[in-house]
Short mmCIF file of C-alpha atoms in Angstrom, two decimals:
data_model
loop_
_atom_site.label_atom_id
_atom_site.label_comp_id
_atom_site.label_asym_id
_atom_site.label_seq_id
_atom_site.Cartn_x
_atom_site.Cartn_y
_atom_site.Cartn_z
CA GLU A 1 185.72 182.28 215.34
CA VAL A 2 187.78 179.54 216.87
CA GLN A 3 190.08 180.83 219.49
CA VAL A 4 192.42 179.23 222.06
CA LEU A 5 194.20 181.66 224.37
CA ALA A 6 196.93 180.55 226.68
CA SER A 7 197.76 182.40 229.93
CA GLY A 8 199.46 181.91 233.22
CA GLY A 9 203.12 182.13 232.18
CA GLY A 10 205.75 184.05 234.08
CA LEU A 11 209.09 184.01 235.86
CA VAL A 12 209.64 181.17 238.38
CA GLN A 13 212.59 179.89 240.26
CA PRO A 14 213.99 176.43 239.61
CA GLY A 15 211.97 173.91 241.50
CA GLY A 16 208.91 176.07 241.47
CA SER A 17 205.47 175.54 240.13
CA LEU A 18 203.20 177.27 237.63
CA ARG A 19 199.72 176.54 236.29
CA LEU A 20 198.94 177.40 232.69
CA SER A 21 195.39 177.87 231.40
CA CYS A 22 193.97 177.80 227.85
CA ALA A 23 190.59 179.39 227.35
CA ALA A 24 188.77 178.01 224.29
CA SER A 25 185.88 179.57 222.37
CA GLY A 26 184.16 179.36 218.99
CA PHE A 27 183.93 175.51 218.93
CA THR A 28 182.66 172.60 220.89
CA PHE A 29 185.54 172.24 223.43
CA SER A 30 184.30 168.94 224.77
CA SER A 31 184.53 167.25 221.38
CA ASN A 32 188.12 168.05 220.72
CA ASP A 33 191.41 166.59 221.89
CA MET A 34 193.74 169.27 223.20
CA SER A 35 197.57 169.58 223.45
CA TRP A 36 200.31 171.66 224.78
CA VAL A 37 203.42 172.33 222.65
CA ARG A 38 206.38 174.42 223.66
CA GLN A 39 209.15 176.25 221.88
CA ALA A 40 212.34 177.26 223.60
CA PRO A 41 213.99 180.48 222.52
CA GLY A 42 215.46 179.95 218.98
CA LYS A 43 214.50 176.29 218.94
CA GLY A 44 211.87 174.07 217.29
CA LEU A 45 208.57 172.85 218.43
CA GLU A 46 208.40 170.25 221.13
CA TRP A 47 205.25 168.30 222.03
CA VAL A 48 204.53 168.40 225.77
CA SER A 49 201.22 166.75 226.48
CA SER A 50 197.75 165.85 225.09
CA ILE A 51 194.48 164.97 226.57
CA THR A 52 191.34 163.29 225.04
CA THR A 53 187.90 164.78 224.86
CA SER A 54 186.72 163.51 228.25
CA GLY A 55 190.00 163.76 229.95
CA ASP A 56 190.18 160.01 230.46
CA SER A 57 193.45 159.56 228.58
CA THR A 58 196.52 161.78 228.96
CA TYR A 59 199.93 161.57 227.26
CA TYR A 60 203.28 163.16 228.16
CA ALA A 61 206.61 163.68 226.66
CA ASP A 62 209.34 161.85 228.58
CA SER A 63 210.93 165.26 229.38
CA VAL A 64 207.98 166.28 231.56
CA LYS A 65 206.49 163.03 232.68
CA GLY A 66 206.04 162.97 236.47
CA ARG A 67 206.33 166.75 236.73
CA PHE A 68 203.55 168.11 234.52
CA THR A 69 199.89 167.27 234.68
CA ILE A 70 197.40 168.12 231.93
CA SER A 71 193.68 168.42 232.69
CA ARG A 72 190.48 170.05 231.35
CA ASP A 73 187.27 171.48 232.54
CA ASN A 74 184.70 170.90 229.80
CA SER A 75 182.09 172.96 231.68
CA LYS A 76 184.34 176.01 231.52
CA ASN A 77 185.89 175.34 228.10
CA THR A 78 189.39 175.45 229.64
CA LEU A 79 192.55 173.42 229.37
CA PHE A 80 195.21 173.40 232.02
CA LEU A 81 198.87 172.40 232.46
CA GLN A 82 200.12 172.19 236.04
CA MET A 83 203.93 172.37 235.98
CA ASN A 84 205.87 171.35 239.08
CA SER A 85 209.62 170.90 239.73
CA LEU A 86 210.45 173.38 236.98
CA ARG A 87 213.84 173.41 235.46
CA ALA A 88 215.82 175.94 233.40
CA GLU A 89 215.23 173.81 230.32
CA ASP A 90 211.47 174.23 230.66
CA THR A 91 211.91 177.85 229.64
CA ALA A 92 209.83 178.28 226.51
CA VAL A 93 206.69 179.74 224.93
CA TYR A 94 203.90 177.33 225.61
CA HIS A 95 201.09 176.96 223.05
CA CYS A 96 197.84 175.24 223.42
CA ALA A 97 196.35 173.62 220.38
CA LYS A 98 192.88 172.30 219.47
CA ASN A 99 193.26 169.01 217.63
CA TRP A 100 196.27 170.49 215.89
CA ASP A 101 194.07 172.76 213.62
CA ALA A 102 193.96 175.77 215.87
CA TRP A 103 196.76 177.25 217.96
CA GLY A 104 197.00 180.03 220.49
CA GLN A 105 199.72 182.70 220.51
CA GLY A 106 201.30 181.08 223.60
CA THR A 107 202.36 182.16 227.06
CA THR A 108 206.00 182.54 228.08
CA VAL A 109 207.47 180.56 230.91
CA THR A 110 210.93 181.60 232.22
CA VAL A 111 212.61 179.41 234.82
CA SER A 112 215.49 181.19 236.40
CA SER A 113 216.93 182.26 239.70
CA GLN B 1 216.84 165.23 219.76
CA SER B 2 213.80 164.67 217.47
CA VAL B 3 213.05 161.32 215.96
CA LEU B 4 211.85 163.05 212.75
CA THR B 5 214.66 164.50 210.73
CA GLN B 6 214.21 167.48 208.34
CA PRO B 7 216.80 169.48 206.43
CA PRO B 8 217.56 172.70 208.40
CA SER B 9 217.01 174.96 205.41
CA ALA B 10 215.65 175.12 201.92
CA SER B 11 215.48 177.97 199.53
CA GLY B 12 214.18 179.04 196.12
CA THR B 13 213.40 181.98 193.95
CA PRO B 14 209.83 183.30 193.45
CA GLY B 15 207.85 180.87 191.34
CA GLN B 16 210.04 177.93 191.99
CA ARG B 17 209.08 174.64 193.66
CA VAL B 18 210.64 173.69 196.98
CA THR B 19 210.39 170.27 198.60
CA ILE B 20 211.05 169.52 202.28
CA SER B 21 211.66 165.99 203.49
CA CYS B 22 210.79 164.38 206.79
CA SER B 23 212.48 161.12 207.68
CA GLY B 24 211.18 158.87 210.44
CA SER B 25 210.86 155.17 211.25
CA ASN B 26 208.36 152.38 211.36
CA SER B 27 207.06 153.44 214.78
CA ASN B 28 206.09 156.88 213.64
CA ILE B 29 205.74 157.86 209.98
CA GLY B 30 205.64 154.22 208.89
CA SER B 31 202.48 153.61 211.05
CA HIS B 32 200.80 156.89 211.37
CA THR B 33 199.59 159.87 209.29
CA VAL B 34 201.73 163.00 209.05
CA ASN B 35 200.72 166.63 209.57
CA TRP B 36 202.67 169.70 208.45
CA PHE B 37 202.78 173.06 210.12
CA GLN B 38 203.86 176.47 209.00
CA GLN B 39 205.22 179.03 211.45
CA LEU B 40 205.65 182.52 210.15
CA PRO B 41 208.11 184.71 212.07
CA GLY B 42 206.76 185.75 215.53
CA THR B 43 203.45 183.82 215.10
CA ALA B 44 201.91 180.62 216.32
CA PRO B 45 202.12 177.46 214.16
CA LYS B 46 199.40 176.89 211.60
CA LEU B 47 198.22 173.50 210.28
CA LEU B 48 199.13 173.26 206.58
CA ILE B 49 198.61 169.61 205.78
CA TYR B 50 196.87 166.89 207.74
CA ARG B 51 196.55 163.07 207.20
CA ASN B 52 199.54 163.09 204.86
CA ASN B 53 198.00 165.12 202.01
CA GLN B 54 194.83 166.90 203.04
CA ARG B 55 194.66 170.64 203.02
CA PRO B 56 192.51 172.49 205.62
CA SER B 57 190.10 175.02 204.24
CA GLY B 58 191.95 178.24 203.24
CA VAL B 59 195.32 176.59 202.55
CA PRO B 60 196.34 177.21 198.94
CA ASP B 61 196.73 174.25 196.62
CA ARG B 62 200.31 175.35 196.11
CA PHE B 63 201.05 173.36 199.22
CA SER B 64 201.00 169.57 198.87
CA GLY B 65 201.98 166.64 201.08
CA SER B 66 202.95 162.97 200.47
CA LYS B 67 204.13 159.95 202.37
CA SER B 68 205.98 156.91 201.32
CA GLY B 69 207.10 154.24 203.81
CA THR B 70 208.95 156.01 206.69
CA SER B 71 209.35 159.38 204.95
CA ALA B 72 207.04 162.22 204.20
CA SER B 73 207.43 165.36 202.01
CA LEU B 74 205.96 168.80 201.79
CA ALA B 75 206.09 170.57 198.40
CA VAL B 76 205.59 174.32 197.86
CA SER B 77 205.04 175.27 194.32
CA GLY B 78 204.93 178.81 192.87
CA LEU B 79 207.01 180.04 195.79
CA GLN B 80 206.05 183.40 197.14
CA SER B 81 207.81 185.79 199.59
CA ASP B 82 204.99 185.14 202.07
CA ASP B 83 206.10 181.54 202.18
CA GLU B 84 209.18 182.44 204.17
CA ALA B 85 208.71 180.55 207.37
CA ASP B 86 209.71 177.53 209.43
CA TYR B 87 208.01 174.27 208.51
CA TYR B 88 207.49 171.25 210.76
CA CYS B 89 206.31 167.71 210.22
CA ALA B 90 204.65 165.88 212.99
CA THR B 91 203.10 162.48 213.75
CA TRP B 92 202.39 159.99 216.47
CA ASP B 93 205.06 157.65 217.70
CA GLY B 94 203.85 154.29 218.87
CA SER B 95 207.05 153.40 220.64
CA LEU B 96 207.23 156.67 222.56
CA ASN B 97 203.45 156.82 223.06
CA GLY B 98 203.43 160.45 222.18
CA HIS B 99 203.46 162.96 219.36
CA VAL B 100 206.72 163.98 217.73
CA PHE B 101 207.66 167.01 215.66
CA GLY B 102 210.37 167.21 213.09
CA THR B 103 213.54 169.27 213.58
CA GLY B 104 212.11 172.09 211.43
CA THR B 105 213.06 173.56 208.04
CA LYS B 106 213.57 177.19 207.49
CA VAL B 107 212.46 178.25 203.99
CA THR B 108 214.02 181.33 202.38
CA VAL B 109 212.76 183.01 199.27
CA LEU B 110 215.78 184.42 197.46
#
């Protein structure tokens, strides 16, 4: 069964950092592009970042460019999102997605003092 | 502010057909294929339609997608109570060099 499970969310102060992980199983992780998508409370879906199979190419939404870094470890079937300089508007549920056809339940990030 | 515009809501009675539009521009829908996602209350999004009109395995043929120019549409025929959900279109935007999601449409079964 294909599974992607995000973790690492929590409460962090403005300006702080957090590292999200996404553990993948049930498919060939290294053959799939991966993405992070977030959803603020009561709001719609917002694409955050994507990474190609080898990690050679990465893409970011303007709202997180320069603050967030996406990466992957194909030997451990794991996707990461390093989030720095966090702002209140980054508060959301963060989902990881495999090539758009499999999504995890998400992990909640709350940025507040 | 999303570059893909959807109506905020749509509704129908059981058995009816509902259509959701997704309006974009030449840099996104006009140049790239469209995916549609269904998000049931309290759950993760699920891929419903990919490459404009293809259904993943397990998605009923009551769901269909189409694209024309800079717009795309999702049709749900034979509406069921289980179809109550939020629906999002998405595609790549060449000008933004990133993926974009639509504003989302909440479907209500009356």
